[in-house]
């Protein structure tokens, strides 16, 4: 079952979400929660993400997939029609958005199916790409988050952007840079405030720093053939992670999204993505349920 809604961000903007729950569950039993967070130039309805959330929920979880409030996608859910918001999507606001969702879950502000209740002190988080970076910091930030899985995660966005001289020059000279969306062809503005935010708040916002604080189980999954984010990023996160229960899984060459694409045609999921999804579900079953 899927229910959709929105939670207010700290700025009062909507954080759109979809809550997936199993078709059947034992009344009176609280379902553990998994938060799913998308990446840069991403959204909760991208490609096979909804199908992945649906399948994860069938394992006995409530899976809440969220759009960050500043991700640039409005009520259409699939179009970047709010580029003014995208231009100022800071890591601080993304992290605060996760906190707003956690609070809403604990305060019973999320609509649930009849007779369904959630285990809001036992939350897992799953993030893709930039979302994996933010999910890592959230796992260190919020005590309710007890388990982490990342897909194709960036380890250090501060270093990633600092090492791009063209972007830095744009920010220093004009206060904004533009990034092309390869799928839509849109030129997407990114203001200097986004760069300044992670520079000034690195101790809170950089994943490879915060992962050193983790004691909760953490699984890092990456494709060896990721053309957008090297698998060495996952190795870095794994190496710096302090958890006694951690694992690194490197998949065969399958790109940044494990051979999935947008839009998803509803057919069989690619074999590598199926394996990623199976291993993710098993990790949450082992460490969250």
PDB file of C-alpha atoms in Angstrom:
ATOM      1  CA  UNK A   1       0.000   0.000   0.000  1.00  0.00           C
ATOM      2  CA  UNK A   2       1.183   3.540  -0.723  1.00  0.00           C
ATOM      3  CA  UNK A   3       0.036   6.743   0.962  1.00  0.00           C
ATOM      4  CA  UNK A   4       1.371  10.148  -0.075  1.00  0.00           C
ATOM      5  CA  UNK A   5       1.612  13.455   1.705  1.00  0.00           C
ATOM      6  CA  UNK A   6       3.916  16.261   2.770  1.00  0.00           C
ATOM      7  CA  UNK A   7       5.706  17.411   5.903  1.00  0.00           C
ATOM      8  CA  UNK A   8       6.689  21.041   6.445  1.00  0.00           C
ATOM      9  CA  UNK A   9      10.390  21.829   6.327  1.00  0.00           C
ATOM     10  CA  UNK A  10      12.032  24.232   8.776  1.00  0.00           C
ATOM     11  CA  UNK A  11      11.350  26.909   6.129  1.00  0.00           C
ATOM     12  CA  UNK A  12       7.711  25.885   5.785  1.00  0.00           C
ATOM     13  CA  UNK A  13       8.223  24.300   2.378  1.00  0.00           C
ATOM     14  CA  UNK A  14       6.716  20.874   1.587  1.00  0.00           C
ATOM     15  CA  UNK A  15       8.796  17.736   1.962  1.00  0.00           C
ATOM     16  CA  UNK A  16       6.782  15.422  -0.281  1.00  0.00           C
ATOM     17  CA  UNK A  17       6.782  11.758   0.642  1.00  0.00           C
ATOM     18  CA  UNK A  18       5.349   8.367  -0.231  1.00  0.00           C
ATOM     19  CA  UNK A  19       4.873   5.827   2.547  1.00  0.00           C
ATOM     20  CA  UNK A  20       4.953   2.199   1.420  1.00  0.00           C
ATOM     21  CA  UNK A  21       3.629  -0.472   3.794  1.00  0.00           C
ATOM     22  CA  UNK A  22       3.207  -4.247   3.384  1.00  0.00           C
ATOM     23  CA  UNK A  23      -0.068  -5.486   1.909  1.00  0.00           C
ATOM     24  CA  UNK A  24      -0.551  -7.434   5.136  1.00  0.00           C
ATOM     25  CA  UNK A  25       0.905  -7.115   8.603  1.00  0.00           C
ATOM     26  CA  UNK A  26       0.101  -8.247  12.119  1.00  0.00           C
ATOM     27  CA  UNK A  27      -2.129  -5.754  13.866  1.00  0.00           C
ATOM     28  CA  UNK A  28      -0.530  -4.468  17.035  1.00  0.00           C
ATOM     29  CA  UNK A  29       3.022  -4.978  15.766  1.00  0.00           C
ATOM     30  CA  UNK A  30       4.993  -1.816  15.103  1.00  0.00           C
ATOM     31  CA  UNK A  31       6.666  -1.742  11.691  1.00  0.00           C
ATOM     32  CA  UNK A  32      10.313  -0.673  11.567  1.00  0.00           C
ATOM     33  CA  UNK A  33      10.802   2.356   9.306  1.00  0.00           C
ATOM     34  CA  UNK A  34      13.217   2.805   6.413  1.00  0.00           C
ATOM     35  CA  UNK A  35      13.784   6.308   5.037  1.00  0.00           C
ATOM     36  CA  UNK A  36      14.786   6.515   1.375  1.00  0.00           C
ATOM     37  CA  UNK A  37      16.597   9.656   0.205  1.00  0.00           C
ATOM     38  CA  UNK A  38      17.431  10.512  -3.402  1.00  0.00           C
ATOM     39  CA  UNK A  39      20.598  12.013  -4.821  1.00  0.00           C
ATOM     40  CA  UNK A  40      21.724  15.161  -6.664  1.00  0.00           C
ATOM     41  CA  UNK A  41      19.371  16.030  -9.543  1.00  0.00           C
ATOM     42  CA  UNK A  42      17.185  13.224  -8.200  1.00  0.00           C
ATOM     43  CA  UNK A  43      13.731  12.675  -6.750  1.00  0.00           C
ATOM     44  CA  UNK A  44      11.796   9.917  -5.013  1.00  0.00           C
ATOM     45  CA  UNK A  45       9.910   8.919  -8.181  1.00  0.00           C
ATOM     46  CA  UNK A  46      13.031   8.483 -10.319  1.00  0.00           C
ATOM     47  CA  UNK A  47      13.158   5.293 -12.361  1.00  0.00           C
ATOM     48  CA  UNK A  48      12.850   2.092 -10.374  1.00  0.00           C
ATOM     49  CA  UNK A  49      13.074   3.769  -6.956  1.00  0.00           C
ATOM     50  CA  UNK A  50       9.317   3.437  -6.270  1.00  0.00           C
ATOM     51  CA  UNK A  51       9.401  -0.249  -7.201  1.00  0.00           C
ATOM     52  CA  UNK A  52      12.441  -0.709  -4.951  1.00  0.00           C
ATOM     53  CA  UNK A  53      10.635   0.923  -2.028  1.00  0.00           C
ATOM     54  CA  UNK A  54       7.575  -1.237  -2.647  1.00  0.00           C
ATOM     55  CA  UNK A  55       9.664  -4.392  -2.638  1.00  0.00           C
ATOM     56  CA  UNK A  56      11.536  -3.370   0.518  1.00  0.00           C
ATOM     57  CA  UNK A  57       8.235  -2.740   2.299  1.00  0.00           C
ATOM     58  CA  UNK A  58       7.080  -6.270   1.482  1.00  0.00           C
ATOM     59  CA  UNK A  59       9.799  -7.507   3.845  1.00  0.00           C
ATOM     60  CA  UNK A  60       7.884  -6.108   6.808  1.00  0.00           C
ATOM     61  CA  UNK A  61       8.922  -2.453   6.755  1.00  0.00           C
ATOM     62  CA  UNK A  62       7.288   0.923   6.386  1.00  0.00           C
ATOM     63  CA  UNK A  63       9.394   2.643   3.709  1.00  0.00           C
ATOM     64  CA  UNK A  64       9.134   6.416   3.513  1.00  0.00           C
ATOM     65  CA  UNK A  65      10.599   7.876   0.316  1.00  0.00           C
ATOM     66  CA  UNK A  66      11.047  11.640   0.516  1.00  0.00           C
ATOM     67  CA  UNK A  67      11.838  14.547  -1.753  1.00  0.00           C
ATOM     68  CA  UNK A  68      14.123  17.115  -0.186  1.00  0.00           C
ATOM     69  CA  UNK A  69      12.300  20.423   0.110  1.00  0.00           C
ATOM     70  CA  UNK A  70      14.823  22.241  -2.099  1.00  0.00           C
ATOM     71  CA  UNK A  71      15.412  19.533  -4.719  1.00  0.00           C
ATOM     72  CA  UNK A  72      13.692  21.583  -7.410  1.00  0.00           C
ATOM     73  CA  UNK A  73      10.828  19.171  -8.108  1.00  0.00           C
ATOM     74  CA  UNK A  74       7.362  20.473  -7.267  1.00  0.00           C
ATOM     75  CA  UNK A  75       3.912  18.938  -7.337  1.00  0.00           C
ATOM     76  CA  UNK A  76       4.615  17.255 -10.687  1.00  0.00           C
ATOM     77  CA  UNK A  77       6.908  14.905  -8.694  1.00  0.00           C
ATOM     78  CA  UNK A  78       9.053  14.266 -11.792  1.00  0.00           C
ATOM     79  CA  UNK A  79       9.909  17.652 -13.364  1.00  0.00           C
ATOM     80  CA  UNK A  80      12.507  20.189 -12.256  1.00  0.00           C
ATOM     81  CA  UNK A  81      10.116  23.141 -12.271  1.00  0.00           C
ATOM     82  CA  UNK A  82      11.495  24.917  -9.191  1.00  0.00           C
ATOM     83  CA  UNK A  83      15.080  25.681 -10.153  1.00  0.00           C
ATOM     84  CA  UNK A  84      15.101  28.678  -7.815  1.00  0.00           C
ATOM     85  CA  UNK A  85      14.892  26.204  -4.940  1.00  0.00           C
ATOM     86  CA  UNK A  86      17.376  23.764  -6.474  1.00  0.00           C
ATOM     87  CA  UNK A  87      19.880  26.613  -6.749  1.00  0.00           C
ATOM     88  CA  UNK A  88      20.073  26.909  -2.953  1.00  0.00           C
ATOM     89  CA  UNK A  89      19.725  23.272  -1.871  1.00  0.00           C
ATOM     90  CA  UNK A  90      22.256  23.144   0.933  1.00  0.00           C
ATOM     91  CA  UNK A  91      23.407  20.035   2.747  1.00  0.00           C
ATOM     92  CA  UNK A  92      22.309  21.667   5.994  1.00  0.00           C
ATOM     93  CA  UNK A  93      18.735  21.965   4.748  1.00  0.00           C
ATOM     94  CA  UNK A  94      18.726  18.387   3.442  1.00  0.00           C
ATOM     95  CA  UNK A  95      19.891  17.140   6.843  1.00  0.00           C
ATOM     96  CA  UNK A  96      17.276  19.284   8.582  1.00  0.00           C
ATOM     97  CA  UNK A  97      14.612  17.869   6.237  1.00  0.00           C
ATOM     98  CA  UNK A  98      15.423  14.364   7.434  1.00  0.00           C
ATOM     99  CA  UNK A  99      15.113  15.626  10.992  1.00  0.00           C
ATOM    100  CA  UNK A 100      11.691  17.104  10.162  1.00  0.00           C
ATOM    101  CA  UNK A 101      10.523  13.755   8.798  1.00  0.00           C
ATOM    102  CA  UNK A 102      11.832  11.890  11.853  1.00  0.00           C
ATOM    103  CA  UNK A 103       9.956  14.331  14.088  1.00  0.00           C
ATOM    104  CA  UNK A 104       6.771  13.927  12.055  1.00  0.00           C
ATOM    105  CA  UNK A 105       7.009  10.157  12.375  1.00  0.00           C
ATOM    106  CA  UNK A 106       7.458  10.370  16.136  1.00  0.00           C
ATOM    107  CA  UNK A 107       4.575  12.838  16.495  1.00  0.00           C
ATOM    108  CA  UNK A 108       2.229  10.645  14.425  1.00  0.00           C
ATOM    109  CA  UNK A 109       1.903  13.356  11.776  1.00  0.00           C
ATOM    110  CA  UNK A 110       2.287  10.844   8.935  1.00  0.00           C
ATOM    111  CA  UNK A 111      -0.935   9.270   7.666  1.00  0.00           C
ATOM    112  CA  UNK A 112      -0.923   5.500   8.157  1.00  0.00           C
ATOM    113  CA  UNK A 113      -3.092   2.643   6.928  1.00  0.00           C
ATOM    114  CA  UNK A 114      -5.768   1.465   9.324  1.00  0.00           C
ATOM    115  CA  UNK A 115      -4.402  -0.532  12.275  1.00  0.00           C
ATOM    116  CA  UNK A 116      -0.812   0.255  11.273  1.00  0.00           C
ATOM    117  CA  UNK A 117       1.725   1.609  13.768  1.00  0.00           C
ATOM    118  CA  UNK A 118       5.416   2.386  13.426  1.00  0.00           C
ATOM    119  CA  UNK A 119       8.521   1.739  15.489  1.00  0.00           C
ATOM    120  CA  UNK A 120       9.815   5.300  15.390  1.00  0.00           C
ATOM    121  CA  UNK A 121      12.800   4.752  17.670  1.00  0.00           C
ATOM    122  CA  UNK A 122      14.111   2.099  15.286  1.00  0.00           C
ATOM    123  CA  UNK A 123      14.641   3.747  11.899  1.00  0.00           C
ATOM    124  CA  UNK A 124      16.859   2.681   9.022  1.00  0.00           C
ATOM    125  CA  UNK A 125      18.033   4.980   6.251  1.00  0.00           C
ATOM    126  CA  UNK A 126      18.938   4.271   2.630  1.00  0.00           C
ATOM    127  CA  UNK A 127      20.443   6.903   0.348  1.00  0.00           C
ATOM    128  CA  UNK A 128      21.624   7.019  -3.264  1.00  0.00           C
ATOM    129  CA  UNK A 129      24.615   9.094  -4.418  1.00  0.00           C
ATOM    130  CA  UNK A 130      24.427  12.534  -2.742  1.00  0.00           C
ATOM    131  CA  UNK A 131      21.558  11.022  -0.779  1.00  0.00           C
ATOM    132  CA  UNK A 132      23.979   8.380   0.493  1.00  0.00           C
ATOM    133  CA  UNK A 133      26.291  11.164   1.632  1.00  0.00           C
ATOM    134  CA  UNK A 134      23.431  12.856   3.498  1.00  0.00           C
ATOM    135  CA  UNK A 135      22.065   9.552   4.834  1.00  0.00           C
ATOM    136  CA  UNK A 136      25.464   8.903   6.412  1.00  0.00           C
ATOM    137  CA  UNK A 137      25.482  12.253   8.182  1.00  0.00           C
ATOM    138  CA  UNK A 138      21.861  11.701   9.278  1.00  0.00           C
ATOM    139  CA  UNK A 139      22.759   8.326  10.784  1.00  0.00           C
ATOM    140  CA  UNK A 140      25.295  10.151  12.945  1.00  0.00           C
ATOM    141  CA  UNK A 141      23.016  13.137  13.627  1.00  0.00           C
ATOM    142  CA  UNK A 142      19.749  11.510  14.708  1.00  0.00           C
ATOM    143  CA  UNK A 143      19.710   8.889  17.456  1.00  0.00           C
ATOM    144  CA  UNK A 144      16.492   7.351  16.121  1.00  0.00           C
ATOM    145  CA  UNK A 145      18.356   6.142  13.012  1.00  0.00           C
ATOM    146  CA  UNK A 146      19.789   2.747  13.888  1.00  0.00           C
ATOM    147  CA  UNK A 147      20.900   1.310  10.532  1.00  0.00           C
ATOM    148  CA  UNK A 148      22.469   2.684   7.326  1.00  0.00           C
ATOM    149  CA  UNK A 149      22.702   1.532   3.700  1.00  0.00           C
ATOM    150  CA  UNK A 150      24.222   3.626   0.920  1.00  0.00           C
ATOM    151  CA  UNK A 151      24.033   3.115  -2.832  1.00  0.00           C
ATOM    152  CA  UNK A 152      26.754   4.757  -4.962  1.00  0.00           C
ATOM    153  CA  UNK A 153      27.458   7.290  -2.221  1.00  0.00           C
ATOM    154  CA  UNK A 154      29.819  10.237  -2.366  1.00  0.00           C
ATOM    155  CA  UNK A 155      32.210  10.261   0.593  1.00  0.00           C
ATOM    156  CA  UNK A 156      33.130  13.952   0.695  1.00  0.00           C
ATOM    157  CA  UNK A 157      31.198  16.596  -1.227  1.00  0.00           C
ATOM    158  CA  UNK A 158      33.430  19.330   0.182  1.00  0.00           C
ATOM    159  CA  UNK A 159      36.438  17.776  -1.530  1.00  0.00           C
ATOM    160  CA  UNK A 160      34.423  16.883  -4.656  1.00  0.00           C
ATOM    161  CA  UNK A 161      33.422  20.491  -5.257  1.00  0.00           C
ATOM    162  CA  UNK A 162      36.635  22.085  -4.016  1.00  0.00           C
ATOM    163  CA  UNK A 163      38.596  20.044  -6.545  1.00  0.00           C
ATOM    164  CA  UNK A 164      36.517  21.360  -9.480  1.00  0.00           C
ATOM    165  CA  UNK A 165      38.277  24.607 -10.493  1.00  0.00           C
ATOM    166  CA  UNK A 166      35.604  25.639 -13.015  1.00  0.00           C
ATOM    167  CA  UNK A 167      32.804  25.434 -10.468  1.00  0.00           C
ATOM    168  CA  UNK A 168      34.838  27.245  -7.822  1.00  0.00           C
ATOM    169  CA  UNK A 169      35.746  29.991 -10.321  1.00  0.00           C
ATOM    170  CA  UNK A 170      32.074  30.462 -11.241  1.00  0.00           C
ATOM    171  CA  UNK A 171      31.121  30.753  -7.577  1.00  0.00           C
ATOM    172  CA  UNK A 172      33.909  33.198  -6.793  1.00  0.00           C
ATOM    173  CA  UNK A 173      33.347  35.382  -9.851  1.00  0.00           C
ATOM    174  CA  UNK A 174      29.583  35.382 -10.267  1.00  0.00           C
ATOM    175  CA  UNK A 175      28.103  33.659  -7.232  1.00  0.00           C
ATOM    176  CA  UNK A 176      26.525  30.859  -9.264  1.00  0.00           C
ATOM    177  CA  UNK A 177      27.527  27.935 -11.472  1.00  0.00           C
ATOM    178  CA  UNK A 178      25.423  25.907 -13.883  1.00  0.00           C
ATOM    179  CA  UNK A 179      25.226  22.141 -14.183  1.00  0.00           C
ATOM    180  CA  UNK A 180      23.647  20.413 -17.164  1.00  0.00           C
ATOM    181  CA  UNK A 181      21.052  17.760 -16.507  1.00  0.00           C
ATOM    182  CA  UNK A 182      22.085  15.055 -18.954  1.00  0.00           C
ATOM    183  CA  UNK A 183      18.595  13.541 -19.003  1.00  0.00           C
ATOM    184  CA  UNK A 184      16.520  16.694 -19.564  1.00  0.00           C
ATOM    185  CA  UNK A 185      19.093  19.039 -21.096  1.00  0.00           C
ATOM    186  CA  UNK A 186      18.260  21.710 -18.515  1.00  0.00           C
ATOM    187  CA  UNK A 187      20.975  24.018 -17.287  1.00  0.00           C
ATOM    188  CA  UNK A 188      20.534  23.947 -13.531  1.00  0.00           C
ATOM    189  CA  UNK A 189      21.891  26.836 -11.413  1.00  0.00           C
ATOM    190  CA  UNK A 190      23.753  26.196  -8.184  1.00  0.00           C
ATOM    191  CA  UNK A 191      24.470  29.186  -5.984  1.00  0.00           C
ATOM    192  CA  UNK A 192      27.604  29.844  -3.970  1.00  0.00           C
ATOM    193  CA  UNK A 193      25.641  29.443  -0.720  1.00  0.00           C
ATOM    194  CA  UNK A 194      25.579  25.675  -1.322  1.00  0.00           C
ATOM    195  CA  UNK A 195      29.379  25.548  -1.499  1.00  0.00           C
ATOM    196  CA  UNK A 196      29.823  27.924   1.437  1.00  0.00           C
ATOM    197  CA  UNK A 197      27.477  25.828   3.556  1.00  0.00           C
ATOM    198  CA  UNK A 198      29.557  22.661   3.315  1.00  0.00           C
ATOM    199  CA  UNK A 199      32.817  24.595   3.727  1.00  0.00           C
ATOM    200  CA  UNK A 200      31.626  26.296   6.902  1.00  0.00           C
ATOM    201  CA  UNK A 201      29.848  23.273   8.380  1.00  0.00           C
ATOM    202  CA  UNK A 202      32.116  20.441   7.269  1.00  0.00           C
ATOM    203  CA  UNK A 203      32.251  18.782  10.681  1.00  0.00           C
ATOM    204  CA  UNK A 204      28.475  18.307  10.564  1.00  0.00           C
ATOM    205  CA  UNK A 205      27.931  17.809   6.841  1.00  0.00           C
ATOM    206  CA  UNK A 206      30.787  15.756   5.374  1.00  0.00           C
ATOM    207  CA  UNK A 207      29.970  12.056   5.283  1.00  0.00           C
ATOM    208  CA  UNK A 208      33.510  10.733   5.630  1.00  0.00           C
ATOM    209  CA  UNK A 209      33.871  12.770   8.837  1.00  0.00           C
ATOM    210  CA  UNK A 210      30.528  11.771  10.365  1.00  0.00           C
ATOM    211  CA  UNK A 211      30.900   8.079   9.496  1.00  0.00           C
ATOM    212  CA  UNK A 212      33.689   7.957  12.073  1.00  0.00           C
ATOM    213  CA  UNK A 213      31.002   8.501  14.736  1.00  0.00           C
ATOM    214  CA  UNK A 214      28.831   5.559  13.717  1.00  0.00           C
ATOM    215  CA  UNK A 215      28.316   2.559  15.941  1.00  0.00           C
ATOM    216  CA  UNK A 216      25.191   1.380  14.095  1.00  0.00           C
ATOM    217  CA  UNK A 217      25.330  -1.220  11.296  1.00  0.00           C
ATOM    218  CA  UNK A 218      26.381   0.258   7.947  1.00  0.00           C
ATOM    219  CA  UNK A 219      26.389  -1.290   4.470  1.00  0.00           C
ATOM    220  CA  UNK A 220      28.064   0.470   1.537  1.00  0.00           C
ATOM    221  CA  UNK A 221      27.094  -0.765  -1.955  1.00  0.00           C
ATOM    222  CA  UNK A 222      28.742   0.524  -5.127  1.00  0.00           C
ATOM    223  CA  UNK A 223      29.315  -0.500  -8.741  1.00  0.00           C
ATOM    224  CA  UNK A 224      32.897  -0.980  -9.847  1.00  0.00           C
ATOM    225  CA  UNK A 225      31.913   0.645 -13.132  1.00  0.00           C
ATOM    226  CA  UNK A 226      30.262   3.739 -11.681  1.00  0.00           C
ATOM    227  CA  UNK A 227      31.064   6.537 -14.131  1.00  0.00           C
ATOM    228  CA  UNK A 228      29.714   9.300 -11.899  1.00  0.00           C
ATOM    229  CA  UNK A 229      31.105   8.402  -8.467  1.00  0.00           C
ATOM    230  CA  UNK A 230      34.086   6.086  -8.168  1.00  0.00           C
ATOM    231  CA  UNK A 231      33.721   2.944  -6.060  1.00  0.00           C
ATOM    232  CA  UNK A 232      36.745   4.250  -4.146  1.00  0.00           C
ATOM    233  CA  UNK A 233      34.283   6.598  -2.427  1.00  0.00           C
ATOM    234  CA  UNK A 234      32.537   3.577  -0.895  1.00  0.00           C
ATOM    235  CA  UNK A 235      35.897   2.146   0.103  1.00  0.00           C
ATOM    236  CA  UNK A 236      36.690   5.436   1.846  1.00  0.00           C
ATOM    237  CA  UNK A 237      33.397   5.450   3.751  1.00  0.00           C
ATOM    238  CA  UNK A 238      33.866   1.820   4.749  1.00  0.00           C
ATOM    239  CA  UNK A 239      37.444   2.432   5.850  1.00  0.00           C
ATOM    240  CA  UNK A 240      36.510   5.395   8.059  1.00  0.00           C
ATOM    241  CA  UNK A 241      33.364   3.822   9.511  1.00  0.00           C
ATOM    242  CA  UNK A 242      33.704   3.050  13.216  1.00  0.00           C
ATOM    243  CA  UNK A 243      30.865   0.524  13.403  1.00  0.00           C
ATOM    244  CA  UNK A 244      31.627  -3.015  14.495  1.00  0.00           C
ATOM    245  CA  UNK A 245      28.982  -4.126  11.989  1.00  0.00           C
ATOM    246  CA  UNK A 246      29.969  -2.774   8.590  1.00  0.00           C
ATOM    247  CA  UNK A 247      30.240  -4.228   5.124  1.00  0.00           C
ATOM    248  CA  UNK A 248      31.400  -3.119   1.674  1.00  0.00           C
ATOM    249  CA  UNK A 249      29.782  -4.691  -1.391  1.00  0.00           C
ATOM    250  CA  UNK A 250      31.162  -3.895  -4.832  1.00  0.00           C
ATOM    251  CA  UNK A 251      28.862  -4.863  -7.701  1.00  0.00           C
ATOM    252  CA  UNK A 252      29.879  -5.721 -11.264  1.00  0.00           C
ATOM    253  CA  UNK A 253      30.108  -2.802 -13.709  1.00  0.00           C
ATOM    254  CA  UNK A 254      26.552  -1.417 -13.756  1.00  0.00           C
ATOM    255  CA  UNK A 255      26.889   2.362 -13.754  1.00  0.00           C
ATOM    256  CA  UNK A 256      25.806   4.856 -11.153  1.00  0.00           C
ATOM    257  CA  UNK A 257      22.277   3.429 -10.885  1.00  0.00           C
ATOM    258  CA  UNK A 258      23.002  -0.310 -11.192  1.00  0.00           C
ATOM    259  CA  UNK A 259      21.723  -0.536 -14.804  1.00  0.00           C
ATOM    260  CA  UNK A 260      18.411   1.164 -14.011  1.00  0.00           C
ATOM    261  CA  UNK A 261      17.157   4.262 -15.849  1.00  0.00           C
ATOM    262  CA  UNK A 262      14.353   6.810 -15.903  1.00  0.00           C
ATOM    263  CA  UNK A 263      11.580   6.344 -16.730  1.00  0.00           C
ATOM    264  CA  UNK A 264      11.102   2.776 -15.515  1.00  0.00           C
ATOM    265  CA  UNK A 265       8.936   0.762 -17.911  1.00  0.00           C
ATOM    266  CA  UNK A 266       7.605  -1.626 -15.293  1.00  0.00           C
ATOM    267  CA  UNK A 267       9.475  -4.643 -16.662  1.00  0.00           C
ATOM    268  CA  UNK A 268      11.928  -6.914 -14.908  1.00  0.00           C
ATOM    269  CA  UNK A 269      14.522  -5.084 -12.875  1.00  0.00           C
ATOM    270  CA  UNK A 270      18.150  -5.435 -14.060  1.00  0.00           C
ATOM    271  CA  UNK A 271      19.898  -8.381 -12.449  1.00  0.00           C
ATOM    272  CA  UNK A 272      22.492  -6.272 -10.640  1.00  0.00           C
ATOM    273  CA  UNK A 273      19.832  -3.971  -9.230  1.00  0.00           C
ATOM    274  CA  UNK A 274      17.879  -7.017  -8.089  1.00  0.00           C
ATOM    275  CA  UNK A 275      20.955  -8.185  -6.196  1.00  0.00           C
ATOM    276  CA  UNK A 276      21.464  -4.732  -4.670  1.00  0.00           C
ATOM    277  CA  UNK A 277      17.837  -4.673  -3.566  1.00  0.00           C
ATOM    278  CA  UNK A 278      17.985  -8.192  -2.129  1.00  0.00           C
ATOM    279  CA  UNK A 279      21.160  -7.457  -0.174  1.00  0.00           C
ATOM    280  CA  UNK A 280      19.730  -4.162   1.086  1.00  0.00           C
ATOM    281  CA  UNK A 281      16.556  -5.834   2.310  1.00  0.00           C
ATOM    282  CA  UNK A 282      18.547  -8.572   4.028  1.00  0.00           C
ATOM    283  CA  UNK A 283      20.758  -6.005   5.776  1.00  0.00           C
ATOM    284  CA  UNK A 284      17.737  -4.232   7.213  1.00  0.00           C
ATOM    285  CA  UNK A 285      16.171  -7.558   8.231  1.00  0.00           C
ATOM    286  CA  UNK A 286      19.353  -8.572  10.023  1.00  0.00           C
ATOM    287  CA  UNK A 287      19.977  -5.284  11.799  1.00  0.00           C
ATOM    288  CA  UNK A 288      16.697  -3.383  12.061  1.00  0.00           C
ATOM    289  CA  UNK A 289      13.895  -5.880  12.653  1.00  0.00           C
TER     290      UNK A 289
END
